[in-house]
Short mmCIF file of C-alpha atoms and ligand atoms in Angstrom, two decimals:
data_model
loop_
_atom_site.label_atom_id
_atom_site.label_comp_id
_atom_site.label_asym_id
_atom_site.label_seq_id
_atom_site.Cartn_x
_atom_site.Cartn_y
_atom_site.Cartn_z
CA MET A 1 -0.03 -0.16 0.27
CA ASN A 2 0.91 3.46 -1.06
CA PHE A 3 0.87 5.27 2.47
CA GLU A 4 0.93 9.37 1.55
CA LYS A 5 -1.30 10.85 4.40
CA ILE A 6 -1.54 9.94 7.64
CA CYS A 7 -3.73 11.26 10.54
CA VAL A 8 -2.34 10.94 14.21
CA LEU A 9 -4.78 11.17 16.76
CA GLY A 10 -3.68 12.23 20.07
CA LEU A 11 -0.52 14.23 20.15
CA GLY A 12 0.95 13.30 24.04
CA TYR A 13 4.04 11.50 24.62
CA ILE A 14 3.65 8.96 21.76
CA GLY A 15 1.29 10.59 19.59
CA LEU A 16 3.76 13.65 19.27
CA PRO A 17 6.76 11.95 18.32
CA THR A 18 5.12 9.29 16.20
CA ALA A 19 3.90 12.06 14.24
CA SER A 20 6.77 13.78 13.97
CA THR A 21 8.99 10.86 13.07
CA PHE A 22 6.55 9.88 10.09
CA ALA A 23 6.71 13.46 8.96
CA THR A 24 10.75 13.39 8.98
CA HIS A 25 10.61 10.45 6.99
CA GLY A 26 8.35 12.08 4.09
CA MET A 27 4.74 11.65 5.17
CA GLN A 28 2.26 14.27 5.13
CA VAL A 29 1.34 14.01 8.37
CA THR A 30 -1.93 15.75 10.65
CA GLY A 31 -1.33 15.60 14.03
CA VAL A 32 -4.70 16.27 15.72
CA ASP A 33 -5.77 16.49 19.44
CA VAL A 34 -8.93 17.48 21.13
CA ASN A 35 -7.37 19.99 23.41
CA PRO A 36 -6.94 23.30 22.35
CA GLN A 37 -4.34 24.33 24.56
CA ILE A 38 -2.05 21.56 23.17
CA VAL A 39 -2.75 22.41 19.46
CA ASN A 40 -2.10 26.33 20.37
CA THR A 41 1.27 25.59 22.01
CA LEU A 42 2.29 23.60 19.03
CA ARG A 43 1.11 25.79 16.76
CA ASN A 44 3.09 28.26 18.11
CA GLY A 45 6.29 26.57 18.24
CA GLY A 46 5.76 25.71 22.02
CA LEU A 47 5.89 22.20 23.18
CA HIS A 48 3.66 20.68 26.25
CA ILE A 49 5.94 18.02 26.87
CA LYS A 50 9.70 17.64 27.60
CA GLU A 51 11.39 14.28 26.12
CA PRO A 52 15.12 14.73 24.86
CA GLY A 53 15.48 15.71 21.51
CA LEU A 54 11.42 16.09 21.14
CA ARG A 55 11.75 19.84 20.37
CA THR A 56 14.45 19.46 17.68
CA LEU A 57 12.58 16.82 16.02
CA VAL A 58 8.97 18.59 16.06
CA GLN A 59 10.60 21.81 14.98
CA ALA A 60 11.94 19.69 11.93
CA ALA A 61 8.39 18.10 11.25
CA ILE A 62 6.69 21.22 11.17
CA GLY A 63 9.13 23.63 9.37
CA SER A 64 9.33 21.06 6.54
CA GLY A 65 5.64 21.46 6.04
CA ASN A 66 5.31 17.50 6.60
CA LEU A 67 3.39 18.11 10.22
CA LYS A 68 0.27 19.99 10.32
CA ILE A 69 -1.07 20.33 13.78
CA SER A 70 -4.93 20.52 13.82
CA ASP A 71 -7.94 20.26 16.03
CA LYS A 72 -9.91 18.23 13.14
CA LEU A 73 -9.41 14.94 11.12
CA GLU A 74 -8.86 14.83 7.77
CA PHE A 75 -9.32 12.18 4.87
CA ALA A 76 -6.02 10.01 5.36
CA ASP A 77 -4.42 6.45 3.99
CA ALA A 78 -4.01 5.65 7.71
CA PHE A 79 -5.48 6.93 11.30
CA ILE A 80 -3.22 6.09 14.23
CA ILE A 81 -4.82 6.32 17.83
CA ALA A 82 -2.53 7.22 20.20
CA VAL A 83 -4.75 8.29 23.20
CA PRO A 84 -4.79 8.10 26.82
CA THR A 85 -6.09 4.87 28.62
CA PRO A 86 -5.97 6.10 32.30
CA LEU A 87 -7.46 4.41 35.33
CA LEU A 88 -10.73 5.08 36.58
CA GLU A 89 -11.05 5.30 40.72
CA ASP A 90 -12.26 1.73 40.70
CA LYS A 91 -9.02 0.54 38.75
CA LYS A 92 -11.16 -0.41 35.45
CA ALA A 93 -9.67 0.89 32.25
CA ASP A 94 -11.11 4.58 30.94
CA LEU A 95 -11.40 3.69 27.53
CA SER A 96 -13.74 6.92 26.80
CA PHE A 97 -10.65 8.89 24.80
CA VAL A 98 -10.49 5.36 22.68
CA ARG A 99 -14.19 5.30 21.69
CA ALA A 100 -14.14 9.08 20.94
CA ALA A 101 -10.98 8.96 18.60
CA ALA A 102 -12.66 5.88 16.80
CA GLU A 103 -15.81 7.66 16.85
CA SER A 104 -14.34 10.41 15.18
CA ILE A 105 -12.74 8.47 12.49
CA VAL A 106 -15.99 7.14 11.10
CA PRO A 107 -16.80 10.18 9.24
CA VAL A 108 -13.65 10.25 7.17
CA LEU A 109 -12.93 6.24 6.89
CA ARG A 110 -12.34 5.15 3.32
CA LEU A 111 -12.14 2.32 1.61
CA ASN A 112 -8.57 0.29 2.12
CA ASN A 113 -7.52 2.36 4.46
CA LEU A 114 -5.80 1.17 8.00
CA VAL A 115 -6.64 2.03 11.18
CA VAL A 116 -3.92 1.34 14.03
CA LEU A 117 -4.65 1.77 17.98
CA GLU A 118 -1.41 2.20 19.84
CA SER A 119 -2.95 3.36 23.15
CA THR A 120 -2.14 0.72 25.89
CA SER A 121 -5.59 -1.15 25.97
CA PRO A 122 -7.52 -3.80 27.57
CA PRO A 123 -7.91 -7.23 25.94
CA ARG A 124 -9.79 -7.45 23.12
CA THR A 125 -10.49 -3.78 22.97
CA THR A 126 -9.68 -3.79 19.13
CA VAL A 127 -11.97 -6.40 18.05
CA ASP A 128 -14.50 -5.99 20.61
CA ILE A 129 -14.75 -1.83 20.86
CA VAL A 130 -12.61 -0.17 18.41
CA ALA A 131 -13.67 -2.43 15.27
CA PRO A 132 -17.73 -1.86 15.92
CA ILE A 133 -17.46 1.88 16.10
CA LEU A 134 -15.34 2.10 12.70
CA GLU A 135 -18.11 0.04 11.17
CA ARG A 136 -20.54 2.29 11.86
CA SER A 137 -19.36 3.98 8.87
CA GLY A 138 -20.55 0.99 6.44
CA LEU A 139 -17.00 -0.54 5.99
CA LYS A 140 -16.04 -3.70 7.49
CA ALA A 141 -12.80 -4.15 9.57
CA ALA A 142 -10.23 -6.62 7.47
CA GLU A 143 -13.18 -6.83 4.55
CA ASP A 144 -13.07 -3.05 3.53
CA PHE A 145 -10.39 -1.78 5.94
CA HIS A 146 -7.37 -2.86 8.05
CA LEU A 147 -7.52 -2.42 11.55
CA VAL A 148 -4.22 -3.21 13.76
CA TYR A 149 -3.66 -3.02 17.26
CA SER A 150 0.44 -2.02 17.60
CA PRO A 151 1.03 -1.29 21.01
CA GLU A 152 4.08 1.53 21.83
CA ARG A 153 6.81 0.36 24.33
CA VAL A 154 9.29 3.12 24.33
CA LEU A 155 11.12 4.39 27.73
CA PRO A 156 10.35 7.74 28.73
CA GLY A 157 13.53 9.56 28.19
CA GLN A 158 14.48 7.46 25.31
CA ILE A 159 11.52 7.85 23.49
CA LEU A 160 12.96 9.23 19.92
CA ARG A 161 15.56 6.44 19.84
CA GLU A 162 13.34 3.40 21.05
CA LEU A 163 10.52 4.36 18.84
CA ILE A 164 12.66 3.49 15.79
CA GLU A 165 14.89 0.96 17.26
CA ASN A 166 12.37 -1.38 19.31
CA ALA A 167 10.87 -4.56 18.04
CA ARG A 168 7.54 -3.50 17.09
CA VAL A 169 4.40 -6.12 17.13
CA ILE A 170 1.83 -5.69 15.12
CA GLY A 171 -1.29 -7.32 15.43
CA GLY A 172 -3.92 -7.76 12.67
CA VAL A 173 -7.90 -8.11 12.69
CA ASP A 174 -6.62 -10.19 9.92
CA ARG A 175 -3.45 -11.27 8.42
CA ILE A 176 -3.68 -8.80 5.66
CA SER A 177 -4.14 -5.96 8.39
CA ALA A 178 -0.79 -7.03 9.69
CA GLU A 179 0.92 -6.58 6.56
CA VAL A 180 -0.53 -3.08 5.75
CA GLY A 181 0.68 -2.22 9.38
CA ARG A 182 4.16 -3.66 8.56
CA GLU A 183 4.29 -1.17 5.35
CA LEU A 184 3.25 1.48 7.41
CA TYR A 185 5.89 1.14 10.13
CA ALA A 186 8.28 0.04 7.84
CA ILE A 187 8.69 3.78 6.87
CA PHE A 188 10.66 4.41 9.72
CA THR A 189 11.28 1.30 12.26
CA ARG A 190 14.69 -0.58 12.09
CA GLY A 191 13.79 -3.09 14.86
CA GLU A 192 12.50 -6.57 13.99
CA VAL A 193 8.56 -6.31 13.12
CA ILE A 194 6.45 -9.13 14.22
CA LEU A 195 3.04 -9.98 12.60
CA THR A 196 0.16 -11.57 15.22
CA ASP A 197 -3.23 -11.17 15.58
CA ALA A 198 -4.60 -8.04 17.48
CA THR A 199 -4.94 -9.49 20.86
CA THR A 200 -1.89 -10.99 21.16
CA ALA A 201 -0.07 -8.00 20.59
CA GLU A 202 -2.55 -6.31 23.12
CA MET A 203 -2.05 -8.97 25.53
CA VAL A 204 2.19 -8.74 24.66
CA LYS A 205 2.07 -5.22 26.09
CA LEU A 206 0.25 -5.82 29.10
CA MET A 207 2.46 -8.74 29.53
CA GLU A 208 5.60 -6.89 29.34
CA ASN A 209 4.35 -4.15 32.22
CA THR A 210 2.81 -6.52 34.32
CA GLN A 211 6.38 -8.78 34.48
CA ARG A 212 7.98 -5.55 35.18
CA ASP A 213 5.75 -4.64 37.90
CA VAL A 214 5.56 -8.16 39.75
CA ASN A 215 9.40 -8.12 39.23
CA ILE A 216 9.78 -4.55 41.32
CA ALA A 217 7.36 -6.01 43.61
CA THR A 218 9.84 -8.77 44.39
CA ALA A 219 12.77 -6.52 44.99
CA ASN A 220 10.52 -4.27 47.38
CA GLU A 221 9.71 -7.31 49.33
CA PHE A 222 13.26 -8.30 49.27
CA SER A 223 14.27 -5.04 50.71
CA ARG A 224 11.82 -5.15 53.67
CA LEU A 225 13.13 -8.99 54.15
CA ALA A 226 16.91 -7.73 53.88
CA ASP A 227 15.83 -4.80 56.65
CA ARG A 228 14.92 -7.42 58.70
CA LEU A 229 17.32 -9.39 58.65
CA GLY A 230 20.41 -7.27 58.60
CA ILE A 231 21.43 -7.68 55.02
CA ASP A 232 22.33 -5.42 52.03
CA VAL A 233 19.88 -6.22 49.47
CA TRP A 234 21.22 -4.13 46.69
CA ASP A 235 24.84 -6.61 47.27
CA ALA A 236 22.48 -9.29 47.20
CA ILE A 237 20.74 -8.66 43.93
CA SER A 238 23.69 -7.86 42.25
CA MET A 239 24.96 -11.21 43.16
CA ALA A 240 21.69 -12.97 42.13
CA ASN A 241 21.89 -11.29 38.95
CA LEU A 242 25.28 -12.93 38.07
CA HIS A 243 23.09 -16.33 37.83
CA PRO A 244 22.58 -16.22 34.00
CA ARG A 245 18.67 -16.55 33.86
CA ILE A 246 17.79 -14.17 36.93
CA GLU A 247 17.63 -10.38 36.72
CA ILE A 248 15.73 -9.13 39.76
CA LEU A 249 14.91 -5.26 39.10
CA ASN A 250 15.68 -2.56 41.71
CA PRO A 251 13.75 -1.76 45.24
CA GLY A 252 12.69 1.55 45.49
CA PRO A 253 9.60 3.84 46.94
CA GLY A 254 7.17 2.23 44.75
CA VAL A 255 6.30 2.16 41.14
CA GLY A 256 4.65 5.09 39.65
CA GLY A 257 4.10 6.54 36.27
CA HIS A 258 1.25 5.87 34.11
CA CYS A 259 2.10 2.69 32.51
CA VAL A 260 3.68 0.03 34.79
CA GLY A 261 1.30 0.64 37.75
CA VAL A 262 -1.52 1.24 35.47
CA ASP A 263 -1.43 -1.76 32.87
CA PRO A 264 -1.75 -4.69 35.38
CA TRP A 265 -4.85 -3.79 36.17
CA PHE A 266 -6.48 -4.04 32.57
CA LEU A 267 -5.33 -7.89 33.36
CA VAL A 268 -7.13 -7.91 36.58
CA GLU A 269 -10.50 -6.39 35.26
CA ALA A 270 -10.12 -8.97 32.23
CA ALA A 271 -10.15 -11.97 34.61
CA PRO A 272 -9.80 -11.18 38.69
CA ASP A 273 -10.50 -14.87 39.51
CA LEU A 274 -7.25 -15.77 37.27
CA THR A 275 -4.84 -12.59 38.74
CA ALA A 276 -4.08 -12.92 42.25
CA LEU A 277 -0.65 -12.45 41.78
CA ILE A 278 -0.55 -9.58 39.76
CA ARG A 279 -2.88 -8.00 42.17
CA THR A 280 -0.78 -8.76 45.01
CA ALA A 281 1.98 -7.33 43.00
CA ARG A 282 0.26 -3.88 42.55
CA ARG A 283 -0.53 -4.05 46.30
CA VAL A 284 3.39 -4.28 47.35
CA ASN A 285 4.25 -1.72 45.35
CA ASP A 286 1.40 0.47 46.61
CA GLU A 287 2.29 0.02 49.83
CA GLN A 288 6.14 0.90 49.28
CA PRO A 289 5.92 4.62 50.14
CA LYS A 290 4.40 4.01 53.35
CA TYR A 291 7.66 1.23 54.18
CA ILE A 292 9.60 4.47 53.04
CA LEU A 293 7.69 6.69 55.77
CA GLU A 294 8.76 3.91 58.23
CA LEU A 295 12.41 4.25 57.31
CA ILE A 296 12.35 7.70 57.79
CA GLN A 297 10.92 7.27 61.45
CA ARG A 298 13.55 4.91 61.85
CA GLY A 299 16.16 7.38 60.55
CA LEU A 300 14.74 9.83 63.48
CA GLY A 301 14.78 7.09 66.13
CA ILE A 302 10.73 7.28 66.30
CA SER A 303 8.33 4.55 66.14
CA SER A 304 5.12 6.22 65.56
CA SER A 305 4.22 8.37 62.43
CA LEU A 306 2.45 10.73 65.03
CA ASP A 307 6.18 11.81 66.32
CA LEU A 308 6.56 13.18 62.95
CA ALA A 309 4.53 16.24 63.42
CA GLY A 310 6.67 19.52 63.35
CA VAL A 311 9.87 17.49 62.20
CA ARG A 312 11.42 19.12 58.95
CA ILE A 313 12.36 17.00 56.32
CA ALA A 314 13.89 17.96 52.99
CA VAL A 315 12.95 15.66 50.29
CA LEU A 316 15.20 15.57 47.25
CA GLY A 317 13.52 14.29 43.75
CA LEU A 318 9.75 14.10 43.14
CA ALA A 319 9.37 12.67 39.60
CA TYR A 320 8.08 9.17 39.19
CA LYS A 321 11.64 8.02 38.00
CA ALA A 322 15.04 9.10 37.95
CA ASP A 323 16.07 12.05 35.60
CA VAL A 324 12.49 12.62 33.63
CA ASP A 325 10.61 15.46 35.00
CA ASP A 326 7.40 13.81 34.75
CA LEU A 327 5.31 13.64 38.31
CA ARG A 328 2.48 11.58 37.01
CA GLU A 329 1.44 8.98 39.74
CA SER A 330 4.93 9.64 41.21
CA PRO A 331 5.93 7.34 45.02
CA ALA A 332 7.96 10.11 45.59
CA LEU A 333 4.67 12.74 45.62
CA ARG A 334 2.90 9.85 47.70
CA VAL A 335 6.12 9.54 50.41
CA VAL A 336 5.79 13.22 50.70
CA GLU A 337 1.89 13.34 51.37
CA LEU A 338 2.29 10.38 53.86
CA LEU A 339 4.70 12.72 55.78
CA SER A 340 2.76 15.84 55.39
CA GLU A 341 -0.35 14.03 56.47
CA SER A 342 1.74 12.91 59.54
CA GLY A 343 2.62 16.56 60.40
CA ALA A 344 5.97 16.85 59.60
CA LEU A 345 7.08 19.90 57.50
CA VAL A 346 8.25 18.79 54.22
CA ARG A 347 10.47 21.00 51.28
CA VAL A 348 10.93 18.94 48.24
CA TYR A 349 13.56 19.82 45.52
CA GLU A 350 13.04 18.58 42.42
CA PRO A 351 15.78 19.58 39.80
CA TYR A 352 13.87 18.72 36.70
CA VAL A 353 10.59 20.64 37.58
CA GLU A 354 10.83 24.30 37.66
CA GLU A 355 6.83 24.78 39.09
CA ILE A 356 5.28 21.99 40.87
CA GLU A 357 1.51 22.63 41.04
CA ALA A 358 0.42 20.16 43.63
CA PRO A 359 -1.33 21.92 46.50
CA ASN A 360 0.31 21.37 49.95
CA ILE A 361 3.73 21.06 48.68
CA GLU A 362 6.53 23.55 49.77
CA CYS A 363 8.91 23.45 46.89
CA ALA A 364 12.56 24.87 47.25
CA PRO A 365 13.77 26.55 44.39
CA ASP A 366 17.64 25.41 44.83
CA ILE A 367 19.58 22.40 47.02
CA ILE A 368 20.06 24.79 49.98
CA SER A 369 16.79 26.42 50.81
CA ALA A 370 15.67 22.40 50.67
CA VAL A 371 17.87 21.58 53.15
CA GLN A 372 19.33 24.33 55.30
CA ASP A 373 16.46 23.64 58.37
CA ALA A 374 15.79 20.05 57.75
CA ASP A 375 16.21 17.44 60.29
CA LEU A 376 16.31 14.70 57.64
CA ILE A 377 17.27 14.30 54.51
CA ALA A 378 15.46 12.05 51.96
CA LEU A 379 16.85 10.99 48.75
CA LEU A 380 13.45 9.67 46.91
CA VAL A 381 14.55 9.29 43.10
CA ALA A 382 17.99 8.72 41.93
CA HIS A 383 18.30 11.92 39.55
CA THR A 384 21.96 12.46 38.30
CA PRO A 385 22.62 15.62 39.96
CA LEU A 386 21.22 14.25 43.47
CA ARG A 387 23.18 11.19 43.19
CA ASN A 388 26.18 13.74 42.63
CA LEU A 389 26.08 15.69 45.70
CA ASP A 390 28.68 15.81 48.07
CA PRO A 391 27.81 15.07 51.38
CA LEU A 392 30.94 16.74 53.06
CA GLU A 393 29.53 19.90 50.64
CA LEU A 394 25.76 19.44 52.11
CA ILE A 395 26.90 19.03 55.68
CA LYS A 396 28.06 22.45 55.64
CA MET A 397 24.57 23.72 54.10
CA THR A 398 22.07 22.16 56.43
CA ASN A 399 21.46 21.55 60.38
CA ALA A 400 20.41 17.85 59.28
CA ARG A 401 22.47 14.40 60.39
CA VAL A 402 20.40 11.96 59.32
CA ALA A 403 19.95 10.87 55.67
CA VAL A 404 17.85 8.27 54.03
CA ASP A 405 18.56 6.96 50.55
CA ALA A 406 15.70 5.31 48.99
CA VAL A 407 17.20 4.35 45.66
CA ASN A 408 20.95 3.08 46.53
CA GLY A 409 21.79 6.40 44.89
CA TRP A 410 24.24 7.84 47.51
CA SER A 411 27.65 6.02 49.31
CA VAL A 412 27.23 4.50 52.77
CA GLU A 413 30.88 5.41 53.51
CA LYS A 414 31.06 8.68 52.14
CA TRP A 415 27.68 9.52 54.02
CA GLN A 416 28.92 8.38 57.10
CA ASP A 417 32.35 9.79 56.84
CA ALA A 418 30.78 13.16 55.99
CA GLY A 419 29.10 12.99 59.54
CA PHE A 420 25.43 12.21 58.38
CA LYS A 421 23.85 8.82 60.31
CA PHE A 422 22.86 7.12 57.08
CA ILE A 423 19.78 4.86 56.36
CA ARG A 424 19.61 2.90 53.19
CA LEU A 425 16.32 0.97 52.02
CA GLY A 426 17.09 -2.83 52.15
CA ALA A 427 20.37 -2.26 54.24
CA SER A 428 18.89 -0.11 57.14
CA SER A 429 20.02 -2.28 60.09
CA ILE A 430 23.75 -2.38 58.92
N1 SAJ B 1 10.88 0.96 39.05
C1 SAJ B 1 11.54 0.61 39.86
N2 SAJ B 1 12.47 -0.36 39.95
C2 SAJ B 1 13.03 -0.49 38.98
C3 SAJ B 1 12.59 0.33 37.46
C4 SAJ B 1 11.78 0.48 37.74
O1 SAJ B 1 10.97 0.82 41.53
O2 SAJ B 1 13.99 -1.51 38.90
C5 SAJ B 1 10.08 2.09 39.03
C6 SAJ B 1 10.18 3.38 38.35
O3 SAJ B 1 10.98 4.30 39.34
C7 SAJ B 1 8.91 4.12 38.26
C8 SAJ B 1 8.27 2.70 37.47
O4 SAJ B 1 9.01 1.59 38.22
O5 SAJ B 1 8.31 4.83 39.39
C9 SAJ B 1 8.23 2.83 36.17
O6 SAJ B 1 9.39 3.20 35.59
P1 SAJ B 1 10.00 2.01 34.30
O7 SAJ B 1 11.29 2.45 34.27
O8 SAJ B 1 10.15 0.46 34.60
O9 SAJ B 1 8.82 2.04 33.26
P2 SAJ B 1 7.77 3.38 32.33
O10 SAJ B 1 6.52 3.48 33.06
O11 SAJ B 1 8.93 4.34 32.21
O12 SAJ B 1 8.05 2.85 30.88
C10 SAJ B 1 7.51 1.34 30.84
C11 SAJ B 1 8.16 0.44 29.90
N3 SAJ B 1 8.19 -0.63 30.07
C12 SAJ B 1 8.95 -1.88 30.22
O13 SAJ B 1 10.14 -1.60 30.28
C13 SAJ B 1 8.38 -3.10 30.37
C14 SAJ B 1 8.30 1.22 28.52
O14 SAJ B 1 9.21 0.40 27.46
C15 SAJ B 1 7.09 1.27 28.07
O15 SAJ B 1 6.92 1.42 26.73
C16 SAJ B 1 6.45 2.06 29.03
O16 SAJ B 1 6.32 1.52 30.33
C17 SAJ B 1 4.82 2.35 28.43
O17 SAJ B 1 4.53 2.87 28.18
O18 SAJ B 1 3.87 1.32 28.60
#
């Protein structure tokens, strides 16, 4: 099939890089978003998300005349749906954006078009939800138009490289759809392309992030065990990982972001009776911020969170993981909430975010103002500039003599030698 024109629906972390990459590979792309603010920002040369290299890519795409930003769909050869699928309060998938996107394609869908769903979705969404909506056009999936599910698998922070280099799974509602999908992504994909059916492709995506969540839950549980048993979990994990078939991930303050902590719930929703392990892993990771609170109490030598009232805590790092500026579902944010609820006086320093729009969070513009009056310093995210802090310098700036490291970002020896009482997650009784 000869693709000339592509419409990308949803200009977020996935849609915008994807639309721009197609455009810089010579396609005529219309990037559509229902949020007028996003459309205006992009049209005025701005960017509403931060991702290394994205500004240059978007500017090149728009500058070449190949990427047009719009609030309306146009006729095209292919439509790519890259809208959010958040969780509702009851941990069920909110498919309203996917539904609305599919509905918006109906009036412009033509014979032999390709429609791709990229949004992470519960199993069978493509065949049970998207296909019937598109068929309201009078055209039949597989017979009159091609329909595939192709999950994005890029890692925030490395999106532009992974978009091109990662292997891509393309699941069609029929074989021809999958083959047409392969032709589309062949425009820029350098990784292996594997064809399958739509539901398998949906499951592949969900299985990847669920496995990661369960793996991290194991690591978090190991960290608690290590604290109780008096060993260093980080040393133990690195030794276990020397085994050729073991790869334990890192413990930390919990699982955040909009993927790993979310996607497992789509499998629980699909079959609650079959997913006890997945649900338990979710619970373990969700409880980890509470465990970090207990470590902070241990550092202060207090047994009840009630005694945190009035204690000054400097929290370093608030993003959902190291070296990104994204605060969504951040476990560090949850730790700050728990501390504040206990009456602690928290000051946060997040080097990658200038203004934090969260009620009740006091932000420090720099490291000195975060730590100067503190009783305890807690490292919650392993951002490079935070890991590189020199405790000999820091101790001159602060009243604090206790440091809690939830991410194995600092050297025990250096911090102890500088004069801090040092507590590390997973090695706290050493
Ligand atoms: N985390 C740990 N320990 C680890 C690794 C991660 O506690 O050893 C935490 C992070 O700090 C963070 C959370 O888990 O809070 C998720 O971070 P992540 O780096 O594991 O994943 P995301 O959400 O940034 O991106 C994931 C990736 N999935 C996999 O690696 C299987 C990415 O490839 C997906 O494209 C993305 O989800 C997505 O969009 O689904």
